[in-house]
Structure formats: C-alpha cells, structure tokens
PDB file of C-alpha atoms in Angstrom:
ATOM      1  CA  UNK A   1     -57.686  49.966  53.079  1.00 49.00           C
ATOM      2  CA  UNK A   2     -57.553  53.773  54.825  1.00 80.00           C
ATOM      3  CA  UNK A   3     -57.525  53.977  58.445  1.00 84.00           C
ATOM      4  CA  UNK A   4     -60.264  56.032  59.827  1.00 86.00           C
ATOM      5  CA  UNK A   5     -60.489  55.883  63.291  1.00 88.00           C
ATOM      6  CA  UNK A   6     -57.073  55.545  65.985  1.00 89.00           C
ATOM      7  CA  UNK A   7     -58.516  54.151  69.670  1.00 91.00           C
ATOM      8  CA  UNK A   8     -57.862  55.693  72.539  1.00 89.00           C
ATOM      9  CA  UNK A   9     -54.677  54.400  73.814  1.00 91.00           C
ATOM     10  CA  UNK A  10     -54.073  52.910  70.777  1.00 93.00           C
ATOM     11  CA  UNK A  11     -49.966  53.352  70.820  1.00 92.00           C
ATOM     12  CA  UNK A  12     -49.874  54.020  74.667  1.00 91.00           C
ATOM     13  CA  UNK A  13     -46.172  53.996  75.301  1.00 91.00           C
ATOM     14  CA  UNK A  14     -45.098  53.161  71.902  1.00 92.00           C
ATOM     15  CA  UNK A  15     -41.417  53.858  72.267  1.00 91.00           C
ATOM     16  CA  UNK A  16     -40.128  53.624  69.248  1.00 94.00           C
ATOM     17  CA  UNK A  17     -42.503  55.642  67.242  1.00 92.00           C
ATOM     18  CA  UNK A  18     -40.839  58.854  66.113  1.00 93.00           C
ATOM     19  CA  UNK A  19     -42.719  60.189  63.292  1.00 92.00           C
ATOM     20  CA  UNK A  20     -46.266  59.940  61.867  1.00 88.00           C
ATOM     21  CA  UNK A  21     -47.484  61.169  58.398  1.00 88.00           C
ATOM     22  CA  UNK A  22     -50.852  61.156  57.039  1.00 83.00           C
ATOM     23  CA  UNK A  23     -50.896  62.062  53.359  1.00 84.00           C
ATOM     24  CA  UNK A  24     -53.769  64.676  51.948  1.00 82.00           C
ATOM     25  CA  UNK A  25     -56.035  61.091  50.756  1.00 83.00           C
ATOM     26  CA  UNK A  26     -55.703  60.157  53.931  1.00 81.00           C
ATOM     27  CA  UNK A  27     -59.504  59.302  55.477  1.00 83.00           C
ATOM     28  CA  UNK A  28     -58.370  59.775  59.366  1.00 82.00           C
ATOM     29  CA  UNK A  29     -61.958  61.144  60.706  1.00 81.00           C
ATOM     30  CA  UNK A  30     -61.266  60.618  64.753  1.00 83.00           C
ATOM     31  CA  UNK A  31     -57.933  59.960  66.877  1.00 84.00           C
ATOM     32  CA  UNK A  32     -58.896  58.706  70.518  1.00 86.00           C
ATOM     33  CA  UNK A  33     -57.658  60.359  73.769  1.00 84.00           C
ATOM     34  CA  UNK A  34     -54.587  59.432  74.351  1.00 85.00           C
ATOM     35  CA  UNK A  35     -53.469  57.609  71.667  1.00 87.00           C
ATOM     36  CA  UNK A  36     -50.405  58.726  71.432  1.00 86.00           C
ATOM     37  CA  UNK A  37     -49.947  59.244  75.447  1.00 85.00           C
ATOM     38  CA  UNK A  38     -46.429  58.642  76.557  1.00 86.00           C
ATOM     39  CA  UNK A  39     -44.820  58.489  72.639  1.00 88.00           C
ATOM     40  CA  UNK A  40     -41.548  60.048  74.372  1.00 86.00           C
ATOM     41  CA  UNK A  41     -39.665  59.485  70.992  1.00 90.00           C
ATOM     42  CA  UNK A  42     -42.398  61.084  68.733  1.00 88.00           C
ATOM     43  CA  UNK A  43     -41.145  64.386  67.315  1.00 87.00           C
ATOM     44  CA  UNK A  44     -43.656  65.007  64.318  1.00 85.00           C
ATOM     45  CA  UNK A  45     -47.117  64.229  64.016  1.00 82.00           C
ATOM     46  CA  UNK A  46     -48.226  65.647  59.939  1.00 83.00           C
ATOM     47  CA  UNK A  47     -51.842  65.302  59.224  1.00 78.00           C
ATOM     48  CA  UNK A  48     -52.437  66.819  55.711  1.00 79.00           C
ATOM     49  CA  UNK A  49     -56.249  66.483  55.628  1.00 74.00           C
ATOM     50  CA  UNK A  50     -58.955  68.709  57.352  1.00 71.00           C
ATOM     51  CA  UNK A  51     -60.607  66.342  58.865  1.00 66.00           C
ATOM     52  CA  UNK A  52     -57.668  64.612  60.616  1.00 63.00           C
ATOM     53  CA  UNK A  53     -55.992  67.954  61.873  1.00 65.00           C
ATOM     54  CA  UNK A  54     -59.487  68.386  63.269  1.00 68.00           C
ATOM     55  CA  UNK A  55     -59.703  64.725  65.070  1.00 66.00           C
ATOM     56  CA  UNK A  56     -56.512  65.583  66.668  1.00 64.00           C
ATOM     57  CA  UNK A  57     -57.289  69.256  67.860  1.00 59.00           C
ATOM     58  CA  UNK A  58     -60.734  67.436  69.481  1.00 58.00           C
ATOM     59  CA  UNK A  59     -58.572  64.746  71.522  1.00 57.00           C
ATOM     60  CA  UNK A  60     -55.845  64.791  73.977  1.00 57.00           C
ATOM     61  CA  UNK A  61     -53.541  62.583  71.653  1.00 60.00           C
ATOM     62  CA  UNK A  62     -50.380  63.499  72.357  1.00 60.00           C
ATOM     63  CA  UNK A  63     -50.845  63.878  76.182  1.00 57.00           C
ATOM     64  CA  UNK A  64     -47.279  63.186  77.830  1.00 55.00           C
ATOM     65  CA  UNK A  65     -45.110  63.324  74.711  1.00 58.00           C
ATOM     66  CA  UNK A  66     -41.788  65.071  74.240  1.00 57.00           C
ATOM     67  CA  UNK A  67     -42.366  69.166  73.243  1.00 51.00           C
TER      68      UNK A  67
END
C-alpha cells in the first residue's frame, strides 16, 4: 500500500529521522502542518512527484527543523 496523506504532527519531534525519500510512484497527495515540526536531525526531505512537492509547499511541514 502507498501512503497518501501524512497528519499533522505526524513525526512531531521525531529525533532520529534524518532523511525522507519519496520515489516518482509515490501517491503522497497532502502532508499536514507540522508534521515534521521539531525533526532537528532531518537534513533532506526528496519528494519526486508533483503532487507531493505541492502538499509540502501548501503546509508548514518542516516548521522548527535544522536549515
């Protein structure tokens, strides 16, 4: 099964995620705000589909994480 929807919150203060890849057949349509709020470890986020660069642009994902 695809995921198609991360919740808001969804890996608040996940500490030990670093980096997250979503292939080109990936079916990511929405990413909730701040789900990936306070990720401090997270240095790449790769979405290789249109319509999940587009869910991410729309939320406030990354709010709090490491530049």
């Amino acid at each position: 099964s695809f995921i198609k929807r991360i919740d808001s919150f969804a890996f608040f203060y996940c500490m030990s995620l670093k980096v997250i890849i979503f292939e080109e057949k990936s079916e990511l349509e929405s990413i909730g705000d701040n789900a990936f709020n306070r990720c401090l470890s997270l240095t790449s986020i790769t979405i290789r589909n249109q319509l999940g660069r587009s869910a991410i642009m729309r939320s406030v994902a990354v709010h709090h994480c490491r530049e």
